[in-house]
Short mmCIF file of C-alpha atoms in Angstrom, two decimals:
data_model
loop_
_atom_site.label_atom_id
_atom_site.label_comp_id
_atom_site.label_asym_id
_atom_site.label_seq_id
_atom_site.Cartn_x
_atom_site.Cartn_y
_atom_site.Cartn_z
CA UNK A 1 0.95 13.44 -0.01
CA UNK A 2 -1.71 11.01 -1.84
CA UNK A 3 0.27 8.82 -4.28
CA UNK A 4 -1.22 5.65 -5.78
CA UNK A 5 -0.42 2.65 -8.53
CA UNK A 6 -1.10 2.72 -11.91
CA UNK A 7 -0.34 -0.28 -14.68
CA UNK A 8 0.05 1.55 -17.73
CA UNK A 9 -0.09 0.53 -21.26
CA UNK A 10 1.50 3.15 -23.34
CA UNK A 11 -0.80 5.51 -21.85
CA UNK A 12 1.18 6.98 -19.12
CA UNK A 13 0.34 10.82 -19.93
CA UNK A 14 -3.26 10.14 -19.90
CA UNK A 15 -3.42 8.34 -16.43
CA UNK A 16 -0.76 10.54 -15.19
CA UNK A 17 -3.14 13.74 -15.93
CA UNK A 18 -5.96 12.00 -14.41
CA UNK A 19 -4.25 10.99 -11.13
CA UNK A 20 -2.86 14.52 -10.91
CA UNK A 21 -6.34 15.92 -11.28
CA UNK A 22 -7.74 13.18 -8.29
CA UNK A 23 -5.12 14.77 -5.92
CA UNK A 24 -2.25 12.35 -6.43
CA UNK A 25 1.26 13.84 -6.04
CA UNK A 26 3.15 10.24 -6.51
CA UNK A 27 2.54 7.29 -8.81
CA UNK A 28 3.98 4.12 -8.78
CA UNK A 29 3.92 2.79 -12.55
CA UNK A 30 3.70 -0.98 -12.72
CA UNK A 31 5.49 -2.68 -16.12
CA UNK A 32 5.81 -6.30 -16.98
CA UNK A 33 9.42 -7.33 -17.45
CA UNK A 34 10.24 -6.38 -21.15
CA UNK A 35 7.56 -3.72 -21.36
CA UNK A 36 9.47 -0.99 -19.34
CA UNK A 37 9.82 2.35 -21.54
CA UNK A 38 13.65 3.43 -21.85
CA UNK A 39 12.53 6.83 -21.06
CA UNK A 40 9.34 8.73 -19.74
CA UNK A 41 8.44 11.97 -21.29
CA UNK A 42 7.75 14.68 -18.18
CA UNK A 43 4.68 13.31 -17.12
CA UNK A 44 3.97 16.51 -14.65
CA UNK A 45 4.00 14.14 -11.13
CA UNK A 46 6.53 12.32 -9.54
CA UNK A 47 7.07 8.64 -10.71
CA UNK A 48 8.50 5.39 -9.58
CA UNK A 49 8.24 2.63 -11.83
CA UNK A 50 8.14 -1.07 -10.69
CA UNK A 51 8.10 -4.38 -12.49
CA UNK A 52 5.22 -6.84 -12.12
CA UNK A 53 6.37 -10.42 -11.76
CA UNK A 54 4.91 -13.54 -11.30
CA UNK A 55 6.73 -16.25 -9.44
CA UNK A 56 8.28 -17.64 -12.45
CA UNK A 57 9.90 -14.26 -13.51
CA UNK A 58 10.34 -12.39 -10.12
CA UNK A 59 13.72 -14.21 -8.98
CA UNK A 60 15.52 -12.76 -12.35
CA UNK A 61 14.83 -9.05 -11.39
CA UNK A 62 14.78 -9.02 -7.41
CA UNK A 63 18.46 -7.84 -7.79
CA UNK A 64 17.88 -4.94 -10.74
CA UNK A 65 17.21 -1.33 -10.28
CA UNK A 66 13.69 -1.90 -9.97
CA UNK A 67 11.63 -2.80 -7.40
CA UNK A 68 9.20 -5.60 -7.90
CA UNK A 69 5.47 -6.51 -7.34
CA UNK A 70 4.56 -9.73 -7.12
CA UNK A 71 1.29 -11.16 -8.52
CA UNK A 72 0.44 -13.69 -5.76
CA UNK A 73 0.49 -17.36 -6.29
CA UNK A 74 1.23 -20.74 -4.21
CA UNK A 75 4.63 -20.25 -4.55
CA UNK A 76 4.65 -16.79 -2.49
CA UNK A 77 6.45 -18.08 0.50
CA UNK A 78 9.40 -19.48 -1.33
CA UNK A 79 10.10 -16.09 -3.35
CA UNK A 80 10.00 -13.96 -0.27
CA UNK A 81 12.20 -16.22 1.81
CA UNK A 82 15.06 -15.27 -0.67
CA UNK A 83 17.71 -12.42 0.49
CA UNK A 84 16.51 -10.19 -2.04
CA UNK A 85 11.97 -9.87 -1.76
CA UNK A 86 9.78 -8.04 -3.61
CA UNK A 87 8.57 -4.84 -2.30
CA UNK A 88 4.60 -5.23 -2.99
CA UNK A 89 2.27 -8.14 -3.02
CA UNK A 90 -0.76 -7.95 -5.39
CA UNK A 91 -3.69 -10.09 -6.21
CA UNK A 92 -4.10 -11.77 -2.88
CA UNK A 93 -7.49 -13.28 -2.33
CA UNK A 94 -8.36 -13.87 -6.37
CA UNK A 95 -7.37 -17.27 -6.35
CA UNK A 96 -10.18 -19.49 -7.88
CA UNK A 97 -9.79 -22.14 -4.72
CA UNK A 98 -13.05 -22.74 -2.69
CA UNK A 99 -13.10 -21.28 0.90
CA UNK A 100 -12.83 -24.28 3.47
CA UNK A 101 -15.69 -24.03 6.26
CA UNK A 102 -13.57 -22.21 8.96
CA UNK A 103 -11.11 -20.35 6.71
CA UNK A 104 -11.02 -18.35 3.74
CA UNK A 105 -8.51 -19.18 0.80
CA UNK A 106 -7.34 -15.60 0.96
CA UNK A 107 -3.39 -16.39 -0.01
CA UNK A 108 -1.88 -15.45 3.57
CA UNK A 109 -0.98 -17.81 6.50
CA UNK A 110 1.18 -17.10 9.77
CA UNK A 111 4.73 -18.27 7.89
CA UNK A 112 3.96 -16.12 4.73
CA UNK A 113 3.05 -13.12 7.00
CA UNK A 114 6.34 -13.62 9.35
CA UNK A 115 8.27 -13.05 6.12
CA UNK A 116 6.48 -10.13 4.87
CA UNK A 117 7.08 -8.47 7.89
CA UNK A 118 10.51 -9.36 8.08
CA UNK A 119 10.78 -8.11 4.67
CA UNK A 120 8.85 -4.98 5.04
CA UNK A 121 6.58 -5.97 2.14
CA UNK A 122 3.46 -3.85 1.27
CA UNK A 123 0.12 -6.02 0.81
CA UNK A 124 -1.54 -4.17 -2.32
CA UNK A 125 -5.27 -4.38 -2.68
CA UNK A 126 -6.56 -3.14 -6.02
CA UNK A 127 -9.82 -1.41 -6.40
CA UNK A 128 -9.98 -2.05 -9.98
CA UNK A 129 -10.13 -5.84 -9.51
CA UNK A 130 -12.85 -5.32 -6.87
CA UNK A 131 -15.13 -2.95 -9.39
CA UNK A 132 -14.26 -4.85 -12.33
CA UNK A 133 -16.01 -8.56 -10.40
CA UNK A 134 -19.57 -8.34 -9.22
CA UNK A 135 -22.07 -10.30 -7.24
CA UNK A 136 -20.81 -13.50 -5.46
CA UNK A 137 -17.34 -13.14 -6.80
CA UNK A 138 -17.17 -9.45 -5.34
CA UNK A 139 -18.46 -10.94 -2.29
CA UNK A 140 -15.96 -13.49 -2.00
CA UNK A 141 -12.79 -11.25 -2.50
CA UNK A 142 -14.21 -8.49 0.05
CA UNK A 143 -14.55 -11.66 2.40
CA UNK A 144 -10.88 -12.62 1.46
CA UNK A 145 -9.57 -8.85 1.84
CA UNK A 146 -11.32 -8.61 5.10
CA UNK A 147 -9.43 -11.60 6.70
CA UNK A 148 -6.31 -10.29 5.44
CA UNK A 149 -6.31 -6.90 6.90
CA UNK A 150 -7.01 -8.63 10.23
CA UNK A 151 -4.36 -10.80 9.44
CA UNK A 152 -1.88 -7.89 8.16
CA UNK A 153 -2.85 -5.82 11.50
CA UNK A 154 -1.86 -8.61 13.62
CA UNK A 155 1.62 -9.20 12.25
CA UNK A 156 2.28 -5.74 11.42
CA UNK A 157 2.49 -6.02 7.60
CA UNK A 158 1.24 -2.69 5.66
CA UNK A 159 -1.65 -2.56 3.17
CA UNK A 160 -2.44 -0.30 0.71
CA UNK A 161 -5.51 0.50 -1.29
CA UNK A 162 -4.38 1.39 -4.54
CA UNK A 163 -6.25 1.88 -7.81
CA UNK A 164 -4.27 -0.44 -9.88
CA UNK A 165 -6.09 1.23 -13.08
CA UNK A 166 -4.97 0.64 -16.53
CA UNK A 167 -7.49 3.35 -18.07
CA UNK A 168 -7.63 7.10 -16.71
CA UNK A 169 -11.57 6.54 -15.83
CA UNK A 170 -10.43 3.41 -13.44
CA UNK A 171 -8.38 5.70 -11.51
CA UNK A 172 -9.98 6.45 -7.97
CA UNK A 173 -9.00 9.06 -5.39
CA UNK A 174 -7.23 9.12 -1.84
CA UNK A 175 -10.69 9.77 -0.43
CA UNK A 176 -12.15 6.77 -2.65
CA UNK A 177 -9.57 4.60 -1.83
CA UNK A 178 -9.53 5.08 1.62
CA UNK A 179 -13.46 4.91 2.13
CA UNK A 180 -13.02 1.36 0.66
CA UNK A 181 -10.50 0.51 3.31
CA UNK A 182 -12.89 1.34 6.00
CA UNK A 183 -15.56 -0.34 4.43
CA UNK A 184 -13.43 -3.50 4.34
CA UNK A 185 -12.75 -3.41 8.21
CA UNK A 186 -9.85 -0.89 8.17
CA UNK A 187 -9.24 1.99 10.95
CA UNK A 188 -9.36 5.64 8.85
CA UNK A 189 -5.42 5.76 10.16
CA UNK A 190 -4.78 2.25 8.79
CA UNK A 191 -6.74 3.30 5.24
CA UNK A 192 -5.04 6.46 4.94
CA UNK A 193 -1.74 5.62 2.63
CA UNK A 194 0.58 3.83 5.05
CA UNK A 195 3.04 3.11 2.18
CA UNK A 196 5.72 5.44 1.29
CA UNK A 197 8.09 4.99 -1.46
#
């Protein structure tokens, strides 16, 4: 059962058609708060809606009917210490801060990892983000993700390699996403979509 995460902007039908053609059977649609459609047409695929929030907006929606996907920032630990925590964490490793000599600015540390494990949060790595950067920026992002994979494995925090695409041709198949995970240091079984809805 293949599933993926996409970020539609009024193009749900096109995105779902492409995802279905690439073998997806379930999709998580991420919407910014206030942009969630009142109803969705029949998309021909099983979909779940989640809210894409920042640390400043997440608190208002944590107890709502939709799960919350948090875009990573320096305030992550404060958000995850709350009783209601986001279900997904995106954008790790995308900080503009320079890496230290012996450690990368990957966005994860031991206290945060303990909270992620305790709350059952899934770390999401975006293939679209990886493909949209190049050169030194891509190398830095890949290095940070490699460190995060090692840390998440140590603290038993699930990782999902997702398309996070906003256009149909940016969606990647399950096989492509699994291959990306393997290149980043994941075992084939780890890269094979560990998340369930």
